[in-house]
Rosetta silent file (secondary structure, phi, psi, omega in degrees, C-alpha in Angstrom):
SEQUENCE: XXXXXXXXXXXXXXXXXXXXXXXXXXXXXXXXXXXXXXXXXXXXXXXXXXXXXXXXXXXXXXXXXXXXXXXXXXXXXXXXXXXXXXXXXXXXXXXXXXXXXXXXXXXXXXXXXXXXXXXXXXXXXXXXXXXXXXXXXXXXXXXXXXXXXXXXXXXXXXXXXXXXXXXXXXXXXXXXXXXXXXXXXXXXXXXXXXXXXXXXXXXXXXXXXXXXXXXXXXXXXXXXXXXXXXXXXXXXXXXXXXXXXXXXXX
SCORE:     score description
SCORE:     0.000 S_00000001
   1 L     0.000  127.186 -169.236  -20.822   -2.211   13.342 S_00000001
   2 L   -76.174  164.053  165.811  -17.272   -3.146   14.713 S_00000001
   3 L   -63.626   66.620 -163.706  -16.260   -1.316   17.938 S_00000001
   4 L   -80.311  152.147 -172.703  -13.534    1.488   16.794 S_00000001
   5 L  -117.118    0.154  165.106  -10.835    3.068   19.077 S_00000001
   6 E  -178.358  162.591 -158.982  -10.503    6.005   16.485 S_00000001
   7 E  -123.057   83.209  167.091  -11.349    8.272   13.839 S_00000001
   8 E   -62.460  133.402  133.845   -9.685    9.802   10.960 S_00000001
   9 E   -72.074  122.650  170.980  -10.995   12.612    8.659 S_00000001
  10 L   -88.634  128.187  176.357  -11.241   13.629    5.703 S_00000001
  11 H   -21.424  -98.157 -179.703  -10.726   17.496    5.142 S_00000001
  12 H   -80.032  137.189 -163.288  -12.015   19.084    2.711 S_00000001
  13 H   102.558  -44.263 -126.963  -15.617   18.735    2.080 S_00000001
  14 H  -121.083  -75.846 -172.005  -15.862   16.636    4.572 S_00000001
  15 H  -101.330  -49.004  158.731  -14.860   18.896    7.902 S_00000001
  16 E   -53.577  140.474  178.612  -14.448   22.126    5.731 S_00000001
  17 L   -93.098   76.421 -179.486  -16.937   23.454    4.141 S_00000001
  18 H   -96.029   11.282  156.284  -14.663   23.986    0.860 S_00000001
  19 H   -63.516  -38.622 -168.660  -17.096   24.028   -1.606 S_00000001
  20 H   -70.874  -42.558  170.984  -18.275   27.209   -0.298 S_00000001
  21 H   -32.979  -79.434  171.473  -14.432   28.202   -0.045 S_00000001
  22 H   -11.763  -66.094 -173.797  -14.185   27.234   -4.028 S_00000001
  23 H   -33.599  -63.645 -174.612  -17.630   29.498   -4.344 S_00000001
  24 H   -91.994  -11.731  179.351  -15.756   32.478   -3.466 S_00000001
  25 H   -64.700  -42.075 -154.674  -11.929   32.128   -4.872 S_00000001
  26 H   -95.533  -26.121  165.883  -13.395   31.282   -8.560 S_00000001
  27 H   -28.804  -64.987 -172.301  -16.141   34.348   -7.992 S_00000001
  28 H   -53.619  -28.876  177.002  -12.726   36.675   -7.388 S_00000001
  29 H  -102.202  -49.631  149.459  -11.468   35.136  -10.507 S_00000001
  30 L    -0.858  -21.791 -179.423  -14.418   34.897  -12.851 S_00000001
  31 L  -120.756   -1.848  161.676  -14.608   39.158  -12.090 S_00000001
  32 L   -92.756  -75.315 -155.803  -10.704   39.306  -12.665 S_00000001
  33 L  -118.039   27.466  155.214  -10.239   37.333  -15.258 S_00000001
  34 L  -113.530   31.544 -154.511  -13.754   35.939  -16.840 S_00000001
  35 L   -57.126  -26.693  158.030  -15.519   39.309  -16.582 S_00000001
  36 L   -41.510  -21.437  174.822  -17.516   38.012  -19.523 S_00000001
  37 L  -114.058  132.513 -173.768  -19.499   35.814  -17.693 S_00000001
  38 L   -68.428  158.957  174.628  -22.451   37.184  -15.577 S_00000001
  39 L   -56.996  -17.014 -175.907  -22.652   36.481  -12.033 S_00000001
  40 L   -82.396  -30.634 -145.952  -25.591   34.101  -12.479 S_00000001
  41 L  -118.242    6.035  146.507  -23.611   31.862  -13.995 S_00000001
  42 H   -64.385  -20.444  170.988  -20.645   31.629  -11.409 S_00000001
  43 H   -78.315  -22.704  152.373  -21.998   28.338  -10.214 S_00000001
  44 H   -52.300  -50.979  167.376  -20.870   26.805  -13.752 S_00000001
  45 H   -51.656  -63.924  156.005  -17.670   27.831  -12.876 S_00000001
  46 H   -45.087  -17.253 -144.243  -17.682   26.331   -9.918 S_00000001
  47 H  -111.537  -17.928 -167.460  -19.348   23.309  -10.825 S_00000001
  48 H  -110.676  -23.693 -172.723  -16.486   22.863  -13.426 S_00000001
  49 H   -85.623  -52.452  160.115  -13.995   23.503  -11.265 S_00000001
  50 H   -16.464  -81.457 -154.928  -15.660   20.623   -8.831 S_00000001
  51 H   -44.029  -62.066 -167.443  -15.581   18.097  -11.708 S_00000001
  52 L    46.404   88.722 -168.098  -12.077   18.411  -12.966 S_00000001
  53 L   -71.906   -9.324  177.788  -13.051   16.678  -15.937 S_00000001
  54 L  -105.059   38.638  167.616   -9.345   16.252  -16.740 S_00000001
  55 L    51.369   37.404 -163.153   -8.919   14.333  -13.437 S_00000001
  56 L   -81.171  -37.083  174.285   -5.419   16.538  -12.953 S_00000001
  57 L   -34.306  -71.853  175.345   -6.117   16.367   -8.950 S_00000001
  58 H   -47.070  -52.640  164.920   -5.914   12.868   -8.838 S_00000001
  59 H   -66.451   15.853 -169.647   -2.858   12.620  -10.818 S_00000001
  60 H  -124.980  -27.277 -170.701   -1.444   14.897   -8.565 S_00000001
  61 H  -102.260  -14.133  173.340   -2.479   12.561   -5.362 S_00000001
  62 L  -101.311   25.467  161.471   -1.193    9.589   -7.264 S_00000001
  63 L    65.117   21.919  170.909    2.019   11.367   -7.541 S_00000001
  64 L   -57.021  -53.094 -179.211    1.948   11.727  -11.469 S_00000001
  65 L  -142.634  153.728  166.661    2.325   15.462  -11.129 S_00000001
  66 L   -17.426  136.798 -179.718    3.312   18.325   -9.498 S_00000001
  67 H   -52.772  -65.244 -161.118    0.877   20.311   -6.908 S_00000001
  68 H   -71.821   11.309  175.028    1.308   23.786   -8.852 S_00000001
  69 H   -87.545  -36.276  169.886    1.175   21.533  -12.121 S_00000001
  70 H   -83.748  -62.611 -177.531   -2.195   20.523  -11.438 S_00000001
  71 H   -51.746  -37.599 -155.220   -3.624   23.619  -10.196 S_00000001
  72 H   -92.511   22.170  155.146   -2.289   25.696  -13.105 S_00000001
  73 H   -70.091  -27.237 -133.349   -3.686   22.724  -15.445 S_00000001
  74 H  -110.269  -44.330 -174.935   -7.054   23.211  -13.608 S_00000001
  75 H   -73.272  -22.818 -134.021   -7.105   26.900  -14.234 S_00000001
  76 H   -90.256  -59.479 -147.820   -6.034   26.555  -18.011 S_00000001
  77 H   -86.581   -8.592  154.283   -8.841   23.963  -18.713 S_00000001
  78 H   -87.119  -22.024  172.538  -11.359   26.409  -16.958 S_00000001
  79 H   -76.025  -34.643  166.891  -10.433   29.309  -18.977 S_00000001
  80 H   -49.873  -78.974 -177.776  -11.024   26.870  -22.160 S_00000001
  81 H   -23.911  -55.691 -178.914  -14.635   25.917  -21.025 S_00000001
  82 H   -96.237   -0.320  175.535  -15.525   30.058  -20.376 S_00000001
  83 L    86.164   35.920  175.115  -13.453   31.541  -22.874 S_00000001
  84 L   -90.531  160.562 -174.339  -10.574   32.955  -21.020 S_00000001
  85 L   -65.665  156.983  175.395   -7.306   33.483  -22.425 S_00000001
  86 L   -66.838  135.611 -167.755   -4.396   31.024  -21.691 S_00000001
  87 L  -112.314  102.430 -177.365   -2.076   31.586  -18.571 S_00000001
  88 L   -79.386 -146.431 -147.557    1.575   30.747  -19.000 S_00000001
  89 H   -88.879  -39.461 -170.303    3.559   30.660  -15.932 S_00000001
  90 H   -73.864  -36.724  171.320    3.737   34.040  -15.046 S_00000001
  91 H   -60.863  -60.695  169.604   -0.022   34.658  -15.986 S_00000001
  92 H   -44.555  -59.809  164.816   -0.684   31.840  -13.637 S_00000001
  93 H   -38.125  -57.277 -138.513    1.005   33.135  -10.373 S_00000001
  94 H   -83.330  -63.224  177.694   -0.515   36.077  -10.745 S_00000001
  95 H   -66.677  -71.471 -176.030   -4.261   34.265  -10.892 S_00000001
  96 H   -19.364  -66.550  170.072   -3.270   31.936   -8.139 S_00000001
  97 H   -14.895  -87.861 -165.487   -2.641   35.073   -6.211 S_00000001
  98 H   -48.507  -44.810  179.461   -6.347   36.128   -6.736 S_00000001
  99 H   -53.652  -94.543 -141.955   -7.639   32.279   -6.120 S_00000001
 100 H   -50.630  -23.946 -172.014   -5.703   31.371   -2.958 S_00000001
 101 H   -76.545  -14.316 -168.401   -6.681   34.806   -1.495 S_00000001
 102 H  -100.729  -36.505 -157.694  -10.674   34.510   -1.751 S_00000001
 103 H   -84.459  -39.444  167.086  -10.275   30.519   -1.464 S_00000001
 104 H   -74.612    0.264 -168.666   -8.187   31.181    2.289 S_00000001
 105 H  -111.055  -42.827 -155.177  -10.419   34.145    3.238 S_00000001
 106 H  -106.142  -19.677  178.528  -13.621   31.559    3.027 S_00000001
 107 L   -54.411  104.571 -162.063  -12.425   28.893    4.986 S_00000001
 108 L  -135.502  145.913 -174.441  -14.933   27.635    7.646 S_00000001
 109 E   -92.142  148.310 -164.430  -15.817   24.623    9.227 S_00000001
 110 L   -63.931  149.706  172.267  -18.990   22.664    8.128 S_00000001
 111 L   -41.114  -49.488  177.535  -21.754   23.268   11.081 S_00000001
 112 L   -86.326   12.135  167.444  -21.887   19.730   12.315 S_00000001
 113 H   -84.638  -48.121 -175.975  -18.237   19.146   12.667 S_00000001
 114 H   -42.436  -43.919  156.915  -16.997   21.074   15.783 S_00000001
 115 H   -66.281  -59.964  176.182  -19.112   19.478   17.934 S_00000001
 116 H   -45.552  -34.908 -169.227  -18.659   16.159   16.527 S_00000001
 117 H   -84.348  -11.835  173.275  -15.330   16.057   16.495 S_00000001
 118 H   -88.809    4.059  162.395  -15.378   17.415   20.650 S_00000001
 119 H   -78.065  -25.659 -159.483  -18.045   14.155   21.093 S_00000001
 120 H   -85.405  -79.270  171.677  -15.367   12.047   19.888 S_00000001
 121 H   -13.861  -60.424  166.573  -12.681   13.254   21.933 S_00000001
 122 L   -57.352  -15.499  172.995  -14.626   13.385   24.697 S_00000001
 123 L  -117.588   56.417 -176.444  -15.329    9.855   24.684 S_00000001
 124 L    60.079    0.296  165.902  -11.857    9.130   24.593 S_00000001
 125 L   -54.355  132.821 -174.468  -11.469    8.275   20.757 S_00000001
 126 E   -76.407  130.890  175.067   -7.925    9.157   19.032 S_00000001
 127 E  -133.037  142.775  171.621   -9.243   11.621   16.463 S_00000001
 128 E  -167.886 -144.025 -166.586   -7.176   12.900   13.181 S_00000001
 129 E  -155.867  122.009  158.904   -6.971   13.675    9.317 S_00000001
 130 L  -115.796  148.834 -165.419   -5.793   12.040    6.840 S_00000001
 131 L  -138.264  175.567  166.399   -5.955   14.279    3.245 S_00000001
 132 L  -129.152  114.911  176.941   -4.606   14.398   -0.021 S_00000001
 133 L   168.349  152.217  166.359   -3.913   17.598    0.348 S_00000001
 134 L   -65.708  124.434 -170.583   -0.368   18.858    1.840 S_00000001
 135 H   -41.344  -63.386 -172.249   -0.098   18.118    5.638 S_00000001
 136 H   -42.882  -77.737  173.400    1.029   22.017    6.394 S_00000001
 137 H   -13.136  -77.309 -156.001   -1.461   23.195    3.934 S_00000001
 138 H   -64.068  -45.241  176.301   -4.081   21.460    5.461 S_00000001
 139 H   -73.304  -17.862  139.394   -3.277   22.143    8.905 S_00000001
 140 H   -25.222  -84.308  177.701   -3.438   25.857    8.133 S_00000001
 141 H   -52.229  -44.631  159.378   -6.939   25.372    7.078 S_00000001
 142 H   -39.440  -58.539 -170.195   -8.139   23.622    9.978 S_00000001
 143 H   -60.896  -40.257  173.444   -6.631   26.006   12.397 S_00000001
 144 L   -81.455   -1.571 -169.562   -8.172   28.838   10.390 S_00000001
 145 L  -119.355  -46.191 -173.733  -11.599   26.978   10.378 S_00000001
 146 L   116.046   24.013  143.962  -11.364   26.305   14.355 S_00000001
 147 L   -97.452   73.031 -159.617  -10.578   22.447   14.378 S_00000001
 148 L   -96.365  -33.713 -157.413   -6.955   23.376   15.219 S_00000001
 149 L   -72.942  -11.809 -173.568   -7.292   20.364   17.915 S_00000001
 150 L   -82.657  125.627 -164.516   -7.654   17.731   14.751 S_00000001
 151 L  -113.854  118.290 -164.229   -3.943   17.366   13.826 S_00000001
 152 E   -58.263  111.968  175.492   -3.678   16.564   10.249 S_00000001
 153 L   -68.387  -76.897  155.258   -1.708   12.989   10.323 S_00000001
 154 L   -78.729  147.879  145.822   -0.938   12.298    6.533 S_00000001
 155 L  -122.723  168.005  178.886   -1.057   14.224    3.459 S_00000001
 156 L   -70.861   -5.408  165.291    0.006   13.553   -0.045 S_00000001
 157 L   -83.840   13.393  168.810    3.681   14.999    0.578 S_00000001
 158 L   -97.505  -63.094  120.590    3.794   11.864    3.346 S_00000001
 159 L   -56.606   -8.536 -169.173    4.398    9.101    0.944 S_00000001
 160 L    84.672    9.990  169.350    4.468   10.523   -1.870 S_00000001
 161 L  -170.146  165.267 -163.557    0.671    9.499   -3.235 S_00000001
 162 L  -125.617 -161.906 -179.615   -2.420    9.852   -1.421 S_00000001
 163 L   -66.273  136.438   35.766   -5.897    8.052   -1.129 S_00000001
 164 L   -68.329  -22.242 -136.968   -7.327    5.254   -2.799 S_00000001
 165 L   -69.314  121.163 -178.533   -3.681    4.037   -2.149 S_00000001
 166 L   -67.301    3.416  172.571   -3.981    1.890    1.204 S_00000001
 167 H   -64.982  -68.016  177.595   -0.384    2.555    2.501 S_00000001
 168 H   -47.060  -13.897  176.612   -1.693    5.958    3.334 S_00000001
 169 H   -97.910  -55.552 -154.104   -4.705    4.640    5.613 S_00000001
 170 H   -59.885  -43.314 -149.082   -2.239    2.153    7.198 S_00000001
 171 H   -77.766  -32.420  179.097    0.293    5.067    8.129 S_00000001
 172 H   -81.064  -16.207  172.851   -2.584    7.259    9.874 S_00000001
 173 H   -64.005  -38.473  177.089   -3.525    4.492   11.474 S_00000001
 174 H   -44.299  -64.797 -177.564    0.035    4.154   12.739 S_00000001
 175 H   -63.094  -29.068  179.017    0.567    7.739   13.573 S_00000001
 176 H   -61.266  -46.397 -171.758   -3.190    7.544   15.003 S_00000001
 177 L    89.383   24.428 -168.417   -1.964    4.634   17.565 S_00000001
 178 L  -132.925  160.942  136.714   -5.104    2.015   16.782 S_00000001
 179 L   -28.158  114.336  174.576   -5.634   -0.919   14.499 S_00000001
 180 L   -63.960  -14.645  129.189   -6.799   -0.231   10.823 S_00000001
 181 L   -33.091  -16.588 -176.978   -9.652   -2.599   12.183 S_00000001
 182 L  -137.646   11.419  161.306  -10.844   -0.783   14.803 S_00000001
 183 E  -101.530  157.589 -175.262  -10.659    2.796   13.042 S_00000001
 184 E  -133.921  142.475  175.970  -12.968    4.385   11.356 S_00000001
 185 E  -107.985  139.509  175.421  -12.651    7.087    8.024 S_00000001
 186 E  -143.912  123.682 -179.104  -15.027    9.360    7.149 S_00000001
 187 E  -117.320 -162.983  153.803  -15.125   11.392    3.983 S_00000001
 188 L  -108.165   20.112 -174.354  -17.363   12.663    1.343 S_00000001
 189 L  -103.972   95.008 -176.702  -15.728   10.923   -1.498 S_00000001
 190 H   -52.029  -25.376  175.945  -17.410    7.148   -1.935 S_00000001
 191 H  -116.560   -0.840  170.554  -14.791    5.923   -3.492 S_00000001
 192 H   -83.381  -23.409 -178.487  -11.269    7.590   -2.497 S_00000001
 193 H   -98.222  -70.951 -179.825  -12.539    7.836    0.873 S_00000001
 194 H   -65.022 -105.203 -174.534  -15.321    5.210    2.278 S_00000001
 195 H   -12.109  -90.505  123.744  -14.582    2.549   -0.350 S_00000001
 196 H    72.470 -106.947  171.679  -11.259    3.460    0.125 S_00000001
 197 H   -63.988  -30.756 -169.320  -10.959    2.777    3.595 S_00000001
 198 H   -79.090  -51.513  156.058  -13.071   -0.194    3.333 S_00000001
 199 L   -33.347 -144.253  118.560  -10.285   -1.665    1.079 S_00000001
 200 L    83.586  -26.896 -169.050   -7.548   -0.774    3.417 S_00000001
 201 L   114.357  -36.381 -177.126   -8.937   -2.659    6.810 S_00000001
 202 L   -74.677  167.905  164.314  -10.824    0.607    8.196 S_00000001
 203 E   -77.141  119.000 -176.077  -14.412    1.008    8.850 S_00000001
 204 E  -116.931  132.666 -165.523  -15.558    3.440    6.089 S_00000001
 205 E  -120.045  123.781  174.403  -18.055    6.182    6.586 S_00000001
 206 E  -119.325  135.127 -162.035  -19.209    8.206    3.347 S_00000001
 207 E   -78.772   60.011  178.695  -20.665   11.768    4.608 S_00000001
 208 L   -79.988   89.559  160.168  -23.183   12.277    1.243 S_00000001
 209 L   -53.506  137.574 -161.958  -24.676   15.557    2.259 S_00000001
 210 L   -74.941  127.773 -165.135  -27.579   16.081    0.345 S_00000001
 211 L    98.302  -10.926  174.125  -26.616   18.247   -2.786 S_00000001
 212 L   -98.840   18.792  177.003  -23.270   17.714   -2.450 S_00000001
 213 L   -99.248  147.983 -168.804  -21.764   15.428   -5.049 S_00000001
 214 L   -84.407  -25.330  171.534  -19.451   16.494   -7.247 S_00000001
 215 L  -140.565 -170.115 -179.003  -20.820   14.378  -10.308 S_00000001
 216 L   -83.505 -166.625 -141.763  -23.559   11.894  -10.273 S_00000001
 217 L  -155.360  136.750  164.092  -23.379    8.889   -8.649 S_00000001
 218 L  -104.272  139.001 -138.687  -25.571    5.379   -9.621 S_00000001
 219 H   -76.121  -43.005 -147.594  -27.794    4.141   -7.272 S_00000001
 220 H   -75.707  -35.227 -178.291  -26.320    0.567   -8.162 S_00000001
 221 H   -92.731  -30.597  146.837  -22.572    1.702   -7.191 S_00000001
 222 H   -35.787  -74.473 -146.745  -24.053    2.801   -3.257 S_00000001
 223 H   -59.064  -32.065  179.012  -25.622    0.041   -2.916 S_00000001
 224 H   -35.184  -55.545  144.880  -22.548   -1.848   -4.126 S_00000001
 225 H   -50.922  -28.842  156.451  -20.836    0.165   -1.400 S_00000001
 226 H   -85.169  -34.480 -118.163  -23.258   -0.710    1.393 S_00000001
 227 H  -115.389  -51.315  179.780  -23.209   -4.396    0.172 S_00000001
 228 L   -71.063   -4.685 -167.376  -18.874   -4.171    0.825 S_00000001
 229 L   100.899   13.385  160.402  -19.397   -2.398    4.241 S_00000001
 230 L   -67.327  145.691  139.922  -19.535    0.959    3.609 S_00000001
 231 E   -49.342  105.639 -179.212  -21.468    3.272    5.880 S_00000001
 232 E  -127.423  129.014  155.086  -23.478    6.099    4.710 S_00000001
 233 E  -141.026 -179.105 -137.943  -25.308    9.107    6.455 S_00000001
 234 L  -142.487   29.252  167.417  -25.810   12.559    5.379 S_00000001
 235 L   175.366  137.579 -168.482  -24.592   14.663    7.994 S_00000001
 236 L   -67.998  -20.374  174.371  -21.667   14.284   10.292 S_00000001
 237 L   -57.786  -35.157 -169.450  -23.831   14.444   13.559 S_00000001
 238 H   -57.449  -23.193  170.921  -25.382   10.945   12.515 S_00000001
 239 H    -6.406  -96.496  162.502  -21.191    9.998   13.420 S_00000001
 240 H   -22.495  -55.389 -173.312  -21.163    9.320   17.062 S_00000001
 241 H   -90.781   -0.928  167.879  -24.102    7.450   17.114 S_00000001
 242 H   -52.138  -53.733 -165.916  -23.143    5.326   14.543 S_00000001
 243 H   -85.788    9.165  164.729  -19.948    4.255   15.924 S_00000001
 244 L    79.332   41.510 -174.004  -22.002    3.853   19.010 S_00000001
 245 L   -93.653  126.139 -165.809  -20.282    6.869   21.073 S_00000001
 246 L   -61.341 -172.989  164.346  -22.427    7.591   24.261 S_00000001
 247 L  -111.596  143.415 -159.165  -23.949   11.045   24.320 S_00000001
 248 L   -38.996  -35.835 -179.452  -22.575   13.681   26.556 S_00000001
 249 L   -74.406   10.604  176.268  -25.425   13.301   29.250 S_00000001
 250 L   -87.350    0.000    0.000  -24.530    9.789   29.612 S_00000001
C-alpha cells in the first residue's frame, strides 16, 4: 500500500447514505403519482430507479445530456416499468417538486463516515470530494448531512464530464494540493470510482457495503480489480487503517 498525503470522496453512496434518501423521495412519488402500487412493493421502485437501465445518468456525467434531461428521462422510464402516465415538461416539474422534497428531507450521513473523515483530518491528510454530481448541489448535501468540513472539489459542471474520465481525478488532485500518486479515492462504484481512480494514477478504494450494489457484480471482475490494484473493504471505518493512519490514542 503506497503512502498517501490525501483523500478524496465519493458522495453519494459512499459518504451519504442516498440510497436511503432515494427510499423516501420515490415512496412520496409512488403515493402521488403510482398510487397503484402497494407499499410492499416500493423497493421495486427503488431498485429501478438504482439501476437506470437506460444508463441516462451516465450520459449526463459524460456530458451527452442535460442534468434535468436525465432526471426527467429517469422518471418517464419509471412510470413505463409501473404503469404511470407520461410527464411532459410541465408534468415533470411538478413531480420533481415531490422527489427533490422527500429526496432533500432524507439526507444523512452514512454512520461510519463522520468519524472517519475527522481521523483523516486529524492525522493531517488533505481530505475532499470529488462527484458527478453538481459541486453546489453536492455541497448542500454534505452540509445538510453534517460533513460540511469535506469541501466538495469537482463536480460534473467542473469540466464539463465527470468520472471514469481521468481529467477529473487529476483536477481534484490539483485543487486537493497532493500527487495523483500519493492520493487515495474512495467510492462505492468499482468501476467509475476505484477502477476509475486506479486508471487515473490514484490509489483506489471501493467501499462494497454488504447489500449495497446497485446490480450484480462477477466475482471474476473484483478479482480483476484487486489483481489492477484496487482496494476493497466493506465499511468506511476499515479506511484509516488501510492507508495506514495512526489511531487517535497514538
Amino acid at each position: 500500500m503506497r503512502a498517501v498525503d490525501g483523500v478524496l470522496f465519493d458522495v453519494d453512496d459512499t459518504l451519504v447514505d442516498t440510497r436511503g434518501a432515494f427510499a423516501v423521495a420515490l415512496a412520496d412519488v409512488a403515493r402521488r403519482y403510482l398510487p397503484h402500487v402497494p407499499e410492499e412493493r416500493h423497493g421495486e421502485v427503488l431498485a429501478t430507479w438504482r439501476a437506470d437501465a437506460g444508463g441516462h445518468y451516465r450520459r449526463y456525467t459524460r456530458g451527452e445530456i442535460g442534468y434535468l434531461e436525465q432526471r426527467h428521462a429517469r422518471a418517464n422510464e419509471l412510470h413505463r416499468v409501473f404503469g404511470g402516465v407520461e410527464l411532459d415538461e410541465e408534468g415533470y416539474r411538478a413531480w420533481d417538486e415531490v422527489f427533490e422534497a422527500g429526496f432533500a428531507r432524507a439526507w444523512a450521513a452514512h454512520p461510519d463516515a463522520a468519524d472517519v473523515v475527522e481521523r483523516l483530518f486529524a492525522a493531517g491528510l488533505a481530505v475532499g470530494a470529488l462527484t458527478n454530481a453538481a459541486v453546489a448541489y453536492q455541497t448542500g448535501k454534505l452540509a445538510r448531512a453534517g460533513l460540511e468540513r469535506v469541501p466538495v472539489l469537482v463536480g460534473v459542471d467542473t469540466l464539463g464530464v465527470g468520472k471514469p474520465d481521468p481529467r477529473v481525478f487529476v483536477e481534484a488532485c490539483r485543487l486537493l494540493g497532493t500527487e495523483p500518486g500519493r492520493t487515495a479515492y474512495v467510492g462505492d462504484e468499482l468501476d467509475v470510482d476505484a477502477r476509475a481512480a486506479v486508471a487515473a494514477g490514484l490509489v483506489g478504494v471501493w467501499v462494497d457495503r454488504p447489500g449495497s450494489r446497485r446490480h450484480d457484480i462477477p466475482e471474476a471482475d473484483v478479482a480483476a480489480a484487486r489483481a489492477a490494484g484496487v482496494h476493497v473493504v466493506a465499511s468506511l471505518t476499515e479506511v484509516p487503517d488501510l492507508l495506514g493512519v495512526p489511531t487517535r490514542a497514538s
